Structures are given as C-alpha cells and as structure tokens.
C-alpha cells in the first residue's frame, strides 16, 4: 500500500486535470474506507400499499467521510465500478445486510443492490450462499436488485446464476424499470419476482397523464406476469393515492421514510406494531 501512495503523488504532479485528480483521490480514500470497513448500509422501508405495513427494507450504502460528511452513493458507486472496488464493496454490503436482517422480525425482508460487474467478475451464487450461511438469514428473506444492464448481456452464465438463486428461495427484483433501452422480451427468459418502477415515472404522477399511463401499463404487465410491482421515490400523498388507484402493490420513498441506520430499524418496526 505504501508504494501505491508514493506512486499516487507523482501521478498528481504529472498534470492530471482537476476532475481526474479528484476521482483518483476518491478512489484511494474509498479503497481505504473499504479496507477499514467503515461503509454501512442504511435501510429504507418497502411498504405494502394495501395494508400500509413494512414488508422489508432496501439496503443503501453510506460512506461517512471525516471531512466531507456523508458521501452519497452517486459520487462513489461509478468510481467503484470503474476500478473494480465494487466487488469488495458489494460483498461487504451483502454481508452486513444479511446479518442485520437476521436480527429483524421473521417476516421482514432485506433487498440488496447488485452491480452487473459483480456478476461478471465473481461467483455471485457462492457469495450469496456464504452471506446467508454466516448470518443465518433464511434465503426467502433476501431480495437482490439487478438492473436491465445485466439482463441485456444475455449471458447464459448470468441466467444460470439467477435460476440457481431463485431455486434457493432468494427473490430477484428488476430495479429502475423503464429507464433502460431494452425490449420487453427479456421478461420472458429472465426469472424475477418483482419490478421496481423508476422514480422518474412517479414524479408528478398526480398531474401527468403520460406518467399515469406508463404506471398503469407496468402494473398490468406485472399482474399478467405474476410479479410484485414496487413504486420508488414516493414523496407525496397525491402520488400515493394514484398508485393505490392503479393497484400498485408496494411503495418506497421519503413519504414513508428516508433511509435510516440499522439502530433505528427495530424502533421503526416497533412503532408500526404499536400504531
Ligand atoms: P436505487 O437502487 O434506485 O436506490 C433508490 C435511491 O432513491 C436511493 O438513493 C434512495 O435514497 C433514493 N430515494 C428513496 N426515496 C426517495 C424519494 O422519495 N425521493 C427521492 N428523490 N429519492 C429517493 P441513494 O441511496 O443515494 O442511492 C443511489 C443509487 O446508488 C441507488 O439507486 C443504487 O443504484 C446505488 N446504490 C446504493 N447502494 C448500493 C449498493 O450497496 N450497491 C450497489 N451496487 N449500488 C448501490
Ligand atoms: Ca435499488
Ligand atoms: Ca431504483
Ligand atoms: Ca436508480
């Protein structure tokens, strides 16, 4: 690691532009943060829109930085993907999410984001099996969120992994649905249990007829395929009313709760029980 730091200084001096330097700095600090194990998942509830109950939580990585405060994932996930650090980051999030969730009530699930890169470089199946075994979490309480980028690769290996995960009882969610450029044909060949409608379609749902038509189509698609439909980024009562009217199953967003650290989760679940 010492050599690497020395190498870095000469690299900085050699006239990289400011943006490249700041990325390089973030990369070095991120590698260090992963090594020191300071990245933590925060958890945002998934709400059953017919009962109002919490069905589970999505794990979202947080990086508490000594000078910069809490750095949002948008500022380091792309760098982690470019540098390969996403493997170690993803493994750590999966482990932490499973061991946190193992202490939650039995019916509460945890959803973990998986980068397409993790499927490309690592053995996702053994990664997941290890995390489940270490934590004692039942596979049926784990959901993995993947994106269209992954299914677009049309890899037999990826397909086999997804089938094997499902055979274990792990659920597969299609994240950010509607933002990719793929055709719908992959819905036939790829196995999943849930579709998450991207928050760009939820925004202005109450006022925007086009957004309403899109959400309505996705909900009916989901019903036809027998998969759960979750709306992301629900911020207002008006959006919630529309989603209920369209028969959307599940919601997630600031209206219900911001992502919160694990210490808050048990209290959140207790408050729901008492309500
Ligand atoms: P995502 O998977 O689509 O996660 C949802 C994002 O929307 C989260 O941003 C969440 O905090 C935010 N959000 C939730 N409700 C609302 C709302 O009502 N309004 C608005 N405006 N935003 C809302 P976050 O935590 O900043 O994460 C951003 C992205 O970073 C995630 O998008 C995901 O793609 C990626 N990410 C986060 N954690 C991980 C991780 O552990 N592994 C990987 N591979 N990617 C991650
Ligand atoms: Ca997600
Ligand atoms: Ca999403
Ligand atoms: Ca997203």
PDB file of C-alpha atoms and ligand atoms in Angstrom:
ATOM      1  CA  UNK A   1       0.000   0.000   0.000  1.00  0.00           C
ATOM      2  CA  UNK A   2       2.957   2.295   0.696  1.00  0.00           C
ATOM      3  CA  UNK A   3       4.259   2.030  -2.841  1.00  0.00           C
ATOM      4  CA  UNK A   4       0.842   2.842  -4.145  1.00  0.00           C
ATOM      5  CA  UNK A   5       0.645   6.080  -2.143  1.00  0.00           C
ATOM      6  CA  UNK A   6       4.061   7.152  -3.341  1.00  0.00           C
ATOM      7  CA  UNK A   7       3.074   6.392  -6.912  1.00  0.00           C
ATOM      8  CA  UNK A   8      -0.020   8.483  -6.476  1.00  0.00           C
ATOM      9  CA  UNK A   9       1.815  11.653  -5.558  1.00  0.00           C
ATOM     10  CA  UNK A  10       3.928  11.571  -8.675  1.00  0.00           C
ATOM     11  CA  UNK A  11       0.750  10.891 -10.606  1.00  0.00           C
ATOM     12  CA  UNK A  12      -0.857  14.036  -9.171  1.00  0.00           C
ATOM     13  CA  UNK A  13       2.169  16.104 -10.123  1.00  0.00           C
ATOM     14  CA  UNK A  14       2.169  14.914 -13.685  1.00  0.00           C
ATOM     15  CA  UNK A  15      -0.577  17.295 -14.681  1.00  0.00           C
ATOM     16  CA  UNK A  16      -3.824  15.358 -14.479  1.00  0.00           C
ATOM     17  CA  UNK A  17      -6.808  17.623 -14.769  1.00  0.00           C
ATOM     18  CA  UNK A  18      -8.684  18.544 -11.604  1.00  0.00           C
ATOM     19  CA  UNK A  19     -11.554  16.161 -12.227  1.00  0.00           C
ATOM     20  CA  UNK A  20      -9.291  13.190 -12.780  1.00  0.00           C
ATOM     21  CA  UNK A  21      -7.335  14.105  -9.650  1.00  0.00           C
ATOM     22  CA  UNK A  22     -10.435  14.290  -7.537  1.00  0.00           C
ATOM     23  CA  UNK A  23     -11.611  10.903  -8.858  1.00  0.00           C
ATOM     24  CA  UNK A  24      -8.227   9.417  -8.104  1.00  0.00           C
ATOM     25  CA  UNK A  25      -8.366  10.847  -4.578  1.00  0.00           C
ATOM     26  CA  UNK A  26     -11.853   9.414  -4.079  1.00  0.00           C
ATOM     27  CA  UNK A  27     -10.634   6.053  -5.330  1.00  0.00           C
ATOM     28  CA  UNK A  28      -7.756   5.986  -2.847  1.00  0.00           C
ATOM     29  CA  UNK A  29      -9.964   7.047   0.044  1.00  0.00           C
ATOM     30  CA  UNK A  30     -12.684   4.584  -0.967  1.00  0.00           C
ATOM     31  CA  UNK A  31     -10.217   1.704  -1.068  1.00  0.00           C
ATOM     32  CA  UNK A  32      -9.071   2.702   2.395  1.00  0.00           C
ATOM     33  CA  UNK A  33     -12.656   3.032   3.671  1.00  0.00           C
ATOM     34  CA  UNK A  34     -13.467  -0.465   2.385  1.00  0.00           C
ATOM     35  CA  UNK A  35     -10.332  -1.879   3.991  1.00  0.00           C
ATOM     36  CA  UNK A  36     -11.152  -0.250   7.313  1.00  0.00           C
ATOM     37  CA  UNK A  37     -14.751  -1.455   6.937  1.00  0.00           C
ATOM     38  CA  UNK A  38     -16.424   1.926   7.513  1.00  0.00           C
ATOM     39  CA  UNK A  39     -19.106   1.684   4.783  1.00  0.00           C
ATOM     40  CA  UNK A  40     -22.528   0.959   6.223  1.00  0.00           C
ATOM     41  CA  UNK A  41     -25.924   0.139   4.780  1.00  0.00           C
ATOM     42  CA  UNK A  42     -28.792   2.434   5.631  1.00  0.00           C
ATOM     43  CA  UNK A  43     -32.267   0.967   5.271  1.00  0.00           C
ATOM     44  CA  UNK A  44     -35.362   2.367   3.595  1.00  0.00           C
ATOM     45  CA  UNK A  45     -38.726   0.651   4.198  1.00  0.00           C
ATOM     46  CA  UNK A  46     -40.781  -1.038   1.478  1.00  0.00           C
ATOM     47  CA  UNK A  47     -44.476  -0.554   2.206  1.00  0.00           C
ATOM     48  CA  UNK A  48     -47.355  -2.851   1.263  1.00  0.00           C
ATOM     49  CA  UNK A  49     -49.759  -0.290  -0.203  1.00  0.00           C
ATOM     50  CA  UNK A  50     -52.882  -2.280   0.648  1.00  0.00           C
ATOM     51  CA  UNK A  51     -52.086  -2.742   4.357  1.00  0.00           C
ATOM     52  CA  UNK A  52     -49.589   0.075   4.978  1.00  0.00           C
ATOM     53  CA  UNK A  53     -47.238  -2.413   6.631  1.00  0.00           C
ATOM     54  CA  UNK A  54     -43.485  -2.633   6.206  1.00  0.00           C
ATOM     55  CA  UNK A  55     -42.616  -5.742   4.175  1.00  0.00           C
ATOM     56  CA  UNK A  56     -38.891  -5.149   4.105  1.00  0.00           C
ATOM     57  CA  UNK A  57     -36.051  -2.670   3.688  1.00  0.00           C
ATOM     58  CA  UNK A  58     -33.691  -1.767   0.857  1.00  0.00           C
ATOM     59  CA  UNK A  59     -30.044  -1.544   1.890  1.00  0.00           C
ATOM     60  CA  UNK A  60     -28.356   1.597   0.532  1.00  0.00           C
ATOM     61  CA  UNK A  61     -24.637   2.083   1.057  1.00  0.00           C
ATOM     62  CA  UNK A  62     -23.453   5.100   3.076  1.00  0.00           C
ATOM     63  CA  UNK A  63     -19.906   6.409   3.367  1.00  0.00           C
ATOM     64  CA  UNK A  64     -19.269   8.544   6.446  1.00  0.00           C
ATOM     65  CA  UNK A  65     -16.253  10.651   5.488  1.00  0.00           C
ATOM     66  CA  UNK A  66     -14.252  12.508   8.178  1.00  0.00           C
ATOM     67  CA  UNK A  67     -14.102  15.786   6.178  1.00  0.00           C
ATOM     68  CA  UNK A  68     -16.805  15.555   3.564  1.00  0.00           C
ATOM     69  CA  UNK A  69     -19.603  14.207   5.770  1.00  0.00           C
ATOM     70  CA  UNK A  70     -21.902  11.503   4.411  1.00  0.00           C
ATOM     71  CA  UNK A  71     -20.925  10.944   0.760  1.00  0.00           C
ATOM     72  CA  UNK A  72     -23.878   9.837  -1.410  1.00  0.00           C
ATOM     73  CA  UNK A  73     -23.511   6.645  -3.495  1.00  0.00           C
ATOM     74  CA  UNK A  74     -23.862   8.615  -6.742  1.00  0.00           C
ATOM     75  CA  UNK A  75     -20.409  10.060  -6.018  1.00  0.00           C
ATOM     76  CA  UNK A  76     -18.592   6.774  -5.491  1.00  0.00           C
ATOM     77  CA  UNK A  77     -20.536   3.814  -6.957  1.00  0.00           C
ATOM     78  CA  UNK A  78     -19.499   4.757 -10.531  1.00  0.00           C
ATOM     79  CA  UNK A  79     -15.858   5.025  -9.390  1.00  0.00           C
ATOM     80  CA  UNK A  80     -16.169   1.722  -7.536  1.00  0.00           C
ATOM     81  CA  UNK A  81     -17.471   0.131 -10.740  1.00  0.00           C
ATOM     82  CA  UNK A  82     -14.693   1.573 -12.896  1.00  0.00           C
ATOM     83  CA  UNK A  83     -11.950   0.478 -10.523  1.00  0.00           C
ATOM     84  CA  UNK A  84     -13.308  -2.932  -9.576  1.00  0.00           C
ATOM     85  CA  UNK A  85     -13.730  -1.855  -5.933  1.00  0.00           C
ATOM     86  CA  UNK A  86     -17.434  -2.647  -6.354  1.00  0.00           C
ATOM     87  CA  UNK A  87     -16.725  -6.342  -5.689  1.00  0.00           C
ATOM     88  CA  UNK A  88     -15.400  -5.730  -2.195  1.00  0.00           C
ATOM     89  CA  UNK A  89     -17.995  -3.028  -1.553  1.00  0.00           C
ATOM     90  CA  UNK A  90     -20.832  -5.271  -2.741  1.00  0.00           C
ATOM     91  CA  UNK A  91     -19.635  -8.229  -0.705  1.00  0.00           C
ATOM     92  CA  UNK A  92     -19.459  -6.085   2.410  1.00  0.00           C
ATOM     93  CA  UNK A  93     -22.976  -4.666   1.878  1.00  0.00           C
ATOM     94  CA  UNK A  94     -24.422  -8.127   1.275  1.00  0.00           C
ATOM     95  CA  UNK A  95     -22.816  -9.499   4.449  1.00  0.00           C
ATOM     96  CA  UNK A  96     -23.886  -6.564   6.602  1.00  0.00           C
ATOM     97  CA  UNK A  97     -27.426  -6.515   5.216  1.00  0.00           C
ATOM     98  CA  UNK A  98     -27.894 -10.242   5.839  1.00  0.00           C
ATOM     99  CA  UNK A  99     -26.540 -10.099   9.369  1.00  0.00           C
ATOM    100  CA  UNK A 100     -28.618  -7.010  10.247  1.00  0.00           C
ATOM    101  CA  UNK A 101     -31.784  -8.541   8.758  1.00  0.00           C
ATOM    102  CA  UNK A 102     -31.227 -11.811  10.615  1.00  0.00           C
ATOM    103  CA  UNK A 103     -31.990  -9.839  13.812  1.00  0.00           C
ATOM    104  CA  UNK A 104     -35.199  -8.281  12.472  1.00  0.00           C
ATOM    105  CA  UNK A 105     -38.602  -9.982  12.835  1.00  0.00           C
ATOM    106  CA  UNK A 106     -39.038 -13.107  10.669  1.00  0.00           C
ATOM    107  CA  UNK A 107     -41.441 -11.673   8.129  1.00  0.00           C
ATOM    108  CA  UNK A 108     -39.259  -8.643   7.273  1.00  0.00           C
ATOM    109  CA  UNK A 109     -37.089  -8.938   4.145  1.00  0.00           C
ATOM    110  CA  UNK A 110     -33.947  -7.144   3.034  1.00  0.00           C
ATOM    111  CA  UNK A 111     -33.180  -6.019  -0.546  1.00  0.00           C
ATOM    112  CA  UNK A 112     -29.555  -5.617  -1.650  1.00  0.00           C
ATOM    113  CA  UNK A 113     -28.358  -3.828  -4.808  1.00  0.00           C
ATOM    114  CA  UNK A 114     -26.103  -5.892  -7.045  1.00  0.00           C
ATOM    115  CA  UNK A 115     -23.883  -4.292  -9.653  1.00  0.00           C
ATOM    116  CA  UNK A 116     -23.711  -6.060 -13.046  1.00  0.00           C
ATOM    117  CA  UNK A 117     -19.973  -6.112 -12.501  1.00  0.00           C
ATOM    118  CA  UNK A 118     -20.322  -8.399  -9.509  1.00  0.00           C
ATOM    119  CA  UNK A 119     -21.923 -10.960 -11.812  1.00  0.00           C
ATOM    120  CA  UNK A 120     -19.175 -10.550 -14.369  1.00  0.00           C
ATOM    121  CA  UNK A 121     -16.166 -10.972 -12.090  1.00  0.00           C
ATOM    122  CA  UNK A 122     -17.284 -13.016  -9.120  1.00  0.00           C
ATOM    123  CA  UNK A 123     -19.239 -16.069  -8.230  1.00  0.00           C
ATOM    124  CA  UNK A 124     -22.442 -14.399  -7.046  1.00  0.00           C
ATOM    125  CA  UNK A 125     -24.054 -17.681  -6.055  1.00  0.00           C
ATOM    126  CA  UNK A 126     -21.319 -18.644  -3.592  1.00  0.00           C
ATOM    127  CA  UNK A 127     -21.115 -15.038  -2.365  1.00  0.00           C
ATOM    128  CA  UNK A 128     -24.814 -15.127  -1.512  1.00  0.00           C
ATOM    129  CA  UNK A 129     -24.680 -18.603  -0.019  1.00  0.00           C
ATOM    130  CA  UNK A 130     -21.762 -17.562   2.220  1.00  0.00           C
ATOM    131  CA  UNK A 131     -23.571 -14.427   3.413  1.00  0.00           C
ATOM    132  CA  UNK A 132     -26.724 -16.434   4.169  1.00  0.00           C
ATOM    133  CA  UNK A 133     -24.787 -19.132   5.993  1.00  0.00           C
ATOM    134  CA  UNK A 134     -22.733 -16.666   8.061  1.00  0.00           C
ATOM    135  CA  UNK A 135     -25.780 -14.687   9.111  1.00  0.00           C
ATOM    136  CA  UNK A 136     -28.280 -17.496   9.439  1.00  0.00           C
ATOM    137  CA  UNK A 137     -30.762 -15.470   7.363  1.00  0.00           C
ATOM    138  CA  UNK A 138     -33.364 -17.549   5.564  1.00  0.00           C
ATOM    139  CA  UNK A 139     -32.933 -17.234   1.752  1.00  0.00           C
ATOM    140  CA  UNK A 140     -36.602 -16.307   1.384  1.00  0.00           C
ATOM    141  CA  UNK A 141     -35.892 -13.092   3.303  1.00  0.00           C
ATOM    142  CA  UNK A 142     -33.277 -11.896   0.811  1.00  0.00           C
ATOM    143  CA  UNK A 143     -34.025  -9.939  -2.352  1.00  0.00           C
ATOM    144  CA  UNK A 144     -31.383  -8.993  -4.911  1.00  0.00           C
ATOM    145  CA  UNK A 145     -31.941  -5.877  -7.012  1.00  0.00           C
ATOM    146  CA  UNK A 146     -30.475  -6.093 -10.500  1.00  0.00           C
ATOM    147  CA  UNK A 147     -30.728  -3.755 -13.484  1.00  0.00           C
ATOM    148  CA  UNK A 148     -31.534  -4.150 -17.154  1.00  0.00           C
ATOM    149  CA  UNK A 149     -27.846  -3.721 -17.987  1.00  0.00           C
ATOM    150  CA  UNK A 150     -27.319  -7.178 -16.560  1.00  0.00           C
ATOM    151  CA  UNK A 151     -30.086  -8.973 -18.433  1.00  0.00           C
ATOM    152  CA  UNK A 152     -29.102  -7.178 -21.627  1.00  0.00           C
ATOM    153  CA  UNK A 153     -25.828  -9.056 -21.612  1.00  0.00           C
ATOM    154  CA  UNK A 154     -27.885 -12.175 -22.364  1.00  0.00           C
ATOM    155  CA  UNK A 155     -25.239 -14.309 -20.755  1.00  0.00           C
ATOM    156  CA  UNK A 156     -26.025 -17.965 -20.124  1.00  0.00           C
ATOM    157  CA  UNK A 157     -23.880 -17.761 -17.016  1.00  0.00           C
ATOM    158  CA  UNK A 158     -25.942 -14.893 -15.567  1.00  0.00           C
ATOM    159  CA  UNK A 159     -29.174 -16.664 -16.402  1.00  0.00           C
ATOM    160  CA  UNK A 160     -27.973 -19.845 -14.703  1.00  0.00           C
ATOM    161  CA  UNK A 161     -26.941 -17.871 -11.605  1.00  0.00           C
ATOM    162  CA  UNK A 162     -30.319 -16.144 -11.375  1.00  0.00           C
ATOM    163  CA  UNK A 163     -32.120 -19.500 -11.678  1.00  0.00           C
ATOM    164  CA  UNK A 164     -29.900 -21.030  -9.002  1.00  0.00           C
ATOM    165  CA  UNK A 165     -30.521 -18.095  -6.655  1.00  0.00           C
ATOM    166  CA  UNK A 166     -34.257 -18.441  -7.126  1.00  0.00           C
ATOM    167  CA  UNK A 167     -34.063 -22.170  -6.543  1.00  0.00           C
ATOM    168  CA  UNK A 168     -32.547 -21.312  -3.130  1.00  0.00           C
ATOM    169  CA  UNK A 169     -35.582 -19.121  -2.423  1.00  0.00           C
ATOM    170  CA  UNK A 170     -33.859 -15.765  -2.979  1.00  0.00           C
ATOM    171  CA  UNK A 171     -36.013 -13.210  -4.799  1.00  0.00           C
ATOM    172  CA  UNK A 172     -34.865 -11.218  -7.801  1.00  0.00           C
ATOM    173  CA  UNK A 173     -36.045  -7.626  -8.401  1.00  0.00           C
ATOM    174  CA  UNK A 174     -35.694  -5.631 -11.595  1.00  0.00           C
ATOM    175  CA  UNK A 175     -34.537  -2.193 -10.431  1.00  0.00           C
ATOM    176  CA  UNK A 176     -35.066   1.159 -12.216  1.00  0.00           C
ATOM    177  CA  UNK A 177     -37.599  -0.429 -14.569  1.00  0.00           C
ATOM    178  CA  UNK A 178     -38.381   1.674 -17.615  1.00  0.00           C
ATOM    179  CA  UNK A 179     -35.104   3.573 -17.786  1.00  0.00           C
ATOM    180  CA  UNK A 180     -33.175   1.071 -19.927  1.00  0.00           C
ATOM    181  CA  UNK A 181     -33.314   0.689 -23.662  1.00  0.00           C
ATOM    182  CA  UNK A 182     -34.105  -2.964 -23.781  1.00  0.00           C
ATOM    183  CA  UNK A 183     -37.127  -4.587 -25.314  1.00  0.00           C
ATOM    184  CA  UNK A 184     -39.592  -6.352 -23.083  1.00  0.00           C
ATOM    185  CA  UNK A 185     -38.603  -9.718 -24.494  1.00  0.00           C
ATOM    186  CA  UNK A 186     -36.165 -10.397 -21.680  1.00  0.00           C
ATOM    187  CA  UNK A 187     -39.119 -10.581 -19.283  1.00  0.00           C
ATOM    188  CA  UNK A 188     -39.880 -13.973 -20.804  1.00  0.00           C
ATOM    189  CA  UNK A 189     -36.469 -15.510 -20.422  1.00  0.00           C
ATOM    190  CA  UNK A 190     -35.277 -13.945 -17.166  1.00  0.00           C
ATOM    191  CA  UNK A 191     -36.678 -15.132 -13.880  1.00  0.00           C
ATOM    192  CA  UNK A 192     -37.746 -12.485 -11.413  1.00  0.00           C
ATOM    193  CA  UNK A 193     -40.225 -11.775  -8.710  1.00  0.00           C
ATOM    194  CA  UNK A 194     -40.522  -8.012  -8.604  1.00  0.00           C
ATOM    195  CA  UNK A 195     -40.353  -4.949 -10.814  1.00  0.00           C
ATOM    196  CA  UNK A 196     -39.404  -1.588  -9.311  1.00  0.00           C
ATOM    197  CA  UNK A 197     -40.778   1.344 -11.305  1.00  0.00           C
ATOM    198  CA  UNK A 198     -38.128   4.029 -11.554  1.00  0.00           C
ATOM    199  CA  UNK A 199     -38.838   7.182  -9.578  1.00  0.00           C
ATOM    200  CA  UNK A 200     -38.792   9.344 -12.711  1.00  0.00           C
ATOM    201  CA  UNK A 201     -42.238   7.894 -13.522  1.00  0.00           C
ATOM    202  CA  UNK A 202     -43.599   8.548 -10.033  1.00  0.00           C
ATOM    203  CA  UNK A 203     -42.644  12.213 -10.045  1.00  0.00           C
ATOM    204  CA  UNK A 204     -45.698  14.352 -10.913  1.00  0.00           C
ATOM    205  CA  UNK A 205     -47.804  11.238 -11.178  1.00  0.00           C
ATOM    206  CA  UNK A 206     -50.843  13.110  -9.919  1.00  0.00           C
ATOM    207  CA  UNK A 207     -50.623  15.800 -12.612  1.00  0.00           C
ATOM    208  CA  UNK A 208     -49.052  13.954 -15.505  1.00  0.00           C
ATOM    209  CA  UNK A 209     -51.291  11.763 -17.672  1.00  0.00           C
ATOM    210  CA  UNK A 210     -48.384  10.213 -19.539  1.00  0.00           C
ATOM    211  CA  UNK A 211     -46.758   9.108 -16.292  1.00  0.00           C
ATOM    212  CA  UNK A 212     -50.117   7.695 -15.181  1.00  0.00           C
ATOM    213  CA  UNK A 213     -50.482   5.713 -18.395  1.00  0.00           C
ATOM    214  CA  UNK A 214     -46.979   4.289 -18.020  1.00  0.00           C
ATOM    215  CA  UNK A 215     -47.516   3.272 -14.400  1.00  0.00           C
ATOM    216  CA  UNK A 216     -50.869   1.711 -15.301  1.00  0.00           C
ATOM    217  CA  UNK A 217     -49.220  -0.357 -18.048  1.00  0.00           C
ATOM    218  CA  UNK A 218     -46.400  -1.547 -15.808  1.00  0.00           C
ATOM    219  CA  UNK A 219     -48.862  -2.560 -13.078  1.00  0.00           C
ATOM    220  CA  UNK A 220     -50.943  -4.547 -15.533  1.00  0.00           C
ATOM    221  CA  UNK A 221     -47.816  -6.087 -17.032  1.00  0.00           C
ATOM    222  CA  UNK A 222     -46.788  -7.118 -13.514  1.00  0.00           C
ATOM    223  CA  UNK A 223     -50.172  -8.665 -12.831  1.00  0.00           C
ATOM    224  CA  UNK A 224     -50.014 -10.592 -16.106  1.00  0.00           C
ATOM    225  CA  UNK A 225     -46.560 -11.898 -15.243  1.00  0.00           C
ATOM    226  CA  UNK A 226     -47.456 -12.597 -11.629  1.00  0.00           C
ATOM    227  CA  UNK A 227     -44.753 -10.320 -10.189  1.00  0.00           C
ATOM    228  CA  UNK A 228     -44.898  -7.676  -7.463  1.00  0.00           C
ATOM    229  CA  UNK A 229     -44.791  -4.046  -8.608  1.00  0.00           C
ATOM    230  CA  UNK A 230     -42.995  -1.536  -6.391  1.00  0.00           C
ATOM    231  CA  UNK A 231     -43.011   2.228  -6.936  1.00  0.00           C
ATOM    232  CA  UNK A 232     -39.785   4.007  -5.982  1.00  0.00           C
ATOM    233  CA  UNK A 233     -39.425   7.592  -4.834  1.00  0.00           C
ATOM    234  CA  UNK A 234     -42.948   8.126  -3.484  1.00  0.00           C
ATOM    235  CA  UNK A 235     -42.842  11.617  -1.979  1.00  0.00           C
ATOM    236  CA  UNK A 236     -46.420  12.908  -1.780  1.00  0.00           C
ATOM    237  CA  UNK A 237     -49.867  11.786  -0.650  1.00  0.00           C
ATOM    238  CA  UNK A 238     -51.145  12.565  -4.159  1.00  0.00           C
ATOM    239  CA  UNK A 239     -48.623  10.156  -5.693  1.00  0.00           C
ATOM    240  CA  UNK A 240     -49.609   7.528  -3.142  1.00  0.00           C
ATOM    241  CA  UNK A 241     -53.314   7.948  -3.965  1.00  0.00           C
ATOM    242  CA  UNK A 242     -52.610   7.464  -7.679  1.00  0.00           C
ATOM    243  CA  UNK A 243     -50.503   4.385  -7.032  1.00  0.00           C
ATOM    244  CA  UNK A 244     -53.233   2.857  -4.878  1.00  0.00           C
ATOM    245  CA  UNK A 245     -55.806   3.653  -7.541  1.00  0.00           C
ATOM    246  CA  UNK A 246     -53.675   1.867 -10.152  1.00  0.00           C
ATOM    247  CA  UNK A 247     -53.343  -1.181  -7.910  1.00  0.00           C
ATOM    248  CA  UNK A 248     -49.598  -0.881  -7.407  1.00  0.00           C
ATOM    249  CA  UNK A 249     -48.552  -3.374  -4.706  1.00  0.00           C
ATOM    250  CA  UNK A 250     -45.663  -1.733  -2.941  1.00  0.00           C
ATOM    251  CA  UNK A 251     -44.169   1.712  -2.379  1.00  0.00           C
ATOM    252  CA  UNK A 252     -40.895   3.176  -1.188  1.00  0.00           C
ATOM    253  CA  UNK A 253     -39.971   6.805  -0.706  1.00  0.00           C
ATOM    254  CA  UNK A 254     -39.462   9.817   1.526  1.00  0.00           C
ATOM    255  CA  UNK A 255     -43.220   9.953   2.180  1.00  0.00           C
ATOM    256  CA  UNK A 256     -42.815   6.813   4.294  1.00  0.00           C
ATOM    257  CA  UNK A 257     -39.237   7.222   5.470  1.00  0.00           C
ATOM    258  CA  UNK A 258     -35.746   8.269   4.444  1.00  0.00           C
ATOM    259  CA  UNK A 259     -33.076   5.565   4.560  1.00  0.00           C
ATOM    260  CA  UNK A 260     -32.092   5.106   8.218  1.00  0.00           C
ATOM    261  CA  UNK A 261     -29.224   3.427  10.067  1.00  0.00           C
ATOM    262  CA  UNK A 262     -29.792  -0.066  11.426  1.00  0.00           C
ATOM    263  CA  UNK A 263     -30.076   1.172  15.018  1.00  0.00           C
ATOM    264  CA  UNK A 264     -33.324   2.929  14.041  1.00  0.00           C
ATOM    265  CA  UNK A 265     -34.928  -0.079  12.338  1.00  0.00           C
ATOM    266  CA  UNK A 266     -36.131  -2.023  15.337  1.00  0.00           C
ATOM    267  CA  UNK A 267     -37.752   1.165  16.690  1.00  0.00           C
ATOM    268  CA  UNK A 268     -39.422   1.797  13.337  1.00  0.00           C
ATOM    269  CA  UNK A 269     -40.875  -1.722  13.290  1.00  0.00           C
ATOM    270  CA  UNK A 270     -41.996  -1.405  16.905  1.00  0.00           C
ATOM    271  CA  UNK A 271     -43.729   1.915  16.156  1.00  0.00           C
ATOM    272  CA  UNK A 272     -45.640   0.208  13.337  1.00  0.00           C
ATOM    273  CA  UNK A 273     -46.692  -2.598  15.678  1.00  0.00           C
ATOM    274  CA  UNK A 274     -47.901  -0.097  18.291  1.00  0.00           C
ATOM    275  CA  UNK A 275     -49.764   2.035  15.755  1.00  0.00           C
TER     276      UNK A 275
HETATM  277  P1  LIG B   1     -31.523   2.939  -6.336  1.00  0.00           P
HETATM  278  O1  LIG B   1     -31.178   1.496  -6.159  1.00  0.00           O
HETATM  279  O2  LIG B   1     -32.515   3.280  -7.392  1.00  0.00           O
HETATM  280  O3  LIG B   1     -31.998   3.423  -4.896  1.00  0.00           O
HETATM  281  C1  LIG B   1     -33.007   4.367  -4.685  1.00  0.00           C
HETATM  282  C2  LIG B   1     -32.437   5.753  -4.461  1.00  0.00           C
HETATM  283  O4  LIG B   1     -33.514   6.690  -4.350  1.00  0.00           O
HETATM  284  C3  LIG B   1     -31.665   5.880  -3.154  1.00  0.00           C
HETATM  285  O5  LIG B   1     -30.644   6.839  -3.378  1.00  0.00           O
HETATM  286  C4  LIG B   1     -32.720   6.453  -2.203  1.00  0.00           C
HETATM  287  O6  LIG B   1     -32.177   7.120  -1.087  1.00  0.00           O
HETATM  288  C5  LIG B   1     -33.420   7.390  -3.132  1.00  0.00           C
HETATM  289  N1  LIG B   1     -34.789   7.698  -2.700  1.00  0.00           N
HETATM  290  C6  LIG B   1     -35.610   6.948  -1.955  1.00  0.00           C
HETATM  291  N2  LIG B   1     -36.808   7.542  -1.791  1.00  0.00           N
HETATM  292  C7  LIG B   1     -36.745   8.718  -2.449  1.00  0.00           C
HETATM  293  C8  LIG B   1     -37.688   9.768  -2.648  1.00  0.00           C
HETATM  294  O7  LIG B   1     -38.821   9.760  -2.177  1.00  0.00           O
HETATM  295  N3  LIG B   1     -37.263  10.840  -3.408  1.00  0.00           N
HETATM  296  C9  LIG B   1     -36.018  10.889  -3.946  1.00  0.00           C
HETATM  297  N4  LIG B   1     -35.685  11.937  -4.665  1.00  0.00           N
HETATM  298  N5  LIG B   1     -35.099   9.883  -3.780  1.00  0.00           N
HETATM  299  C10 LIG B   1     -35.466   8.815  -3.041  1.00  0.00           C
HETATM  300  P2  LIG B   1     -29.171   6.618  -2.848  1.00  0.00           P
HETATM  301  O8  LIG B   1     -29.181   5.965  -1.501  1.00  0.00           O
HETATM  302  O9  LIG B   1     -28.463   7.905  -2.998  1.00  0.00           O
HETATM  303  O10 LIG B   1     -28.578   5.560  -3.882  1.00  0.00           O
HETATM  304  C11 LIG B   1     -28.397   5.907  -5.221  1.00  0.00           C
HETATM  305  C12 LIG B   1     -28.066   4.691  -6.063  1.00  0.00           C
HETATM  306  O11 LIG B   1     -26.786   4.159  -5.716  1.00  0.00           O
HETATM  307  C13 LIG B   1     -29.035   3.544  -5.894  1.00  0.00           C
HETATM  308  O12 LIG B   1     -30.189   3.790  -6.654  1.00  0.00           O
HETATM  309  C14 LIG B   1     -28.206   2.400  -6.420  1.00  0.00           C
HETATM  310  O13 LIG B   1     -28.229   2.362  -7.830  1.00  0.00           O
HETATM  311  C15 LIG B   1     -26.819   2.777  -5.968  1.00  0.00           C
HETATM  312  N6  LIG B   1     -26.504   2.043  -4.716  1.00  0.00           N
HETATM  313  C16 LIG B   1     -26.787   2.345  -3.437  1.00  0.00           C
HETATM  314  N7  LIG B   1     -26.318   1.417  -2.589  1.00  0.00           N
HETATM  315  C17 LIG B   1     -25.724   0.470  -3.355  1.00  0.00           C
HETATM  316  C18 LIG B   1     -25.040  -0.764  -3.064  1.00  0.00           C
HETATM  317  O14 LIG B   1     -24.887  -1.235  -1.916  1.00  0.00           O
HETATM  318  N8  LIG B   1     -24.543  -1.457  -4.156  1.00  0.00           N
HETATM  319  C19 LIG B   1     -24.695  -1.009  -5.438  1.00  0.00           C
HETATM  320  N9  LIG B   1     -24.183  -1.745  -6.440  1.00  0.00           N
HETATM  321  N10 LIG B   1     -25.341   0.139  -5.726  1.00  0.00           N
HETATM  322  C20 LIG B   1     -25.846   0.872  -4.706  1.00  0.00           C
HETATM  323 CA1  LIG B   2     -32.237  -0.331  -5.813  1.00  0.00          CA
HETATM  324 CA1  LIG B   3     -34.056   2.019  -8.250  1.00  0.00          CA
HETATM  325 CA1  LIG B   4     -31.548   4.297  -9.507  1.00  0.00          CA
END
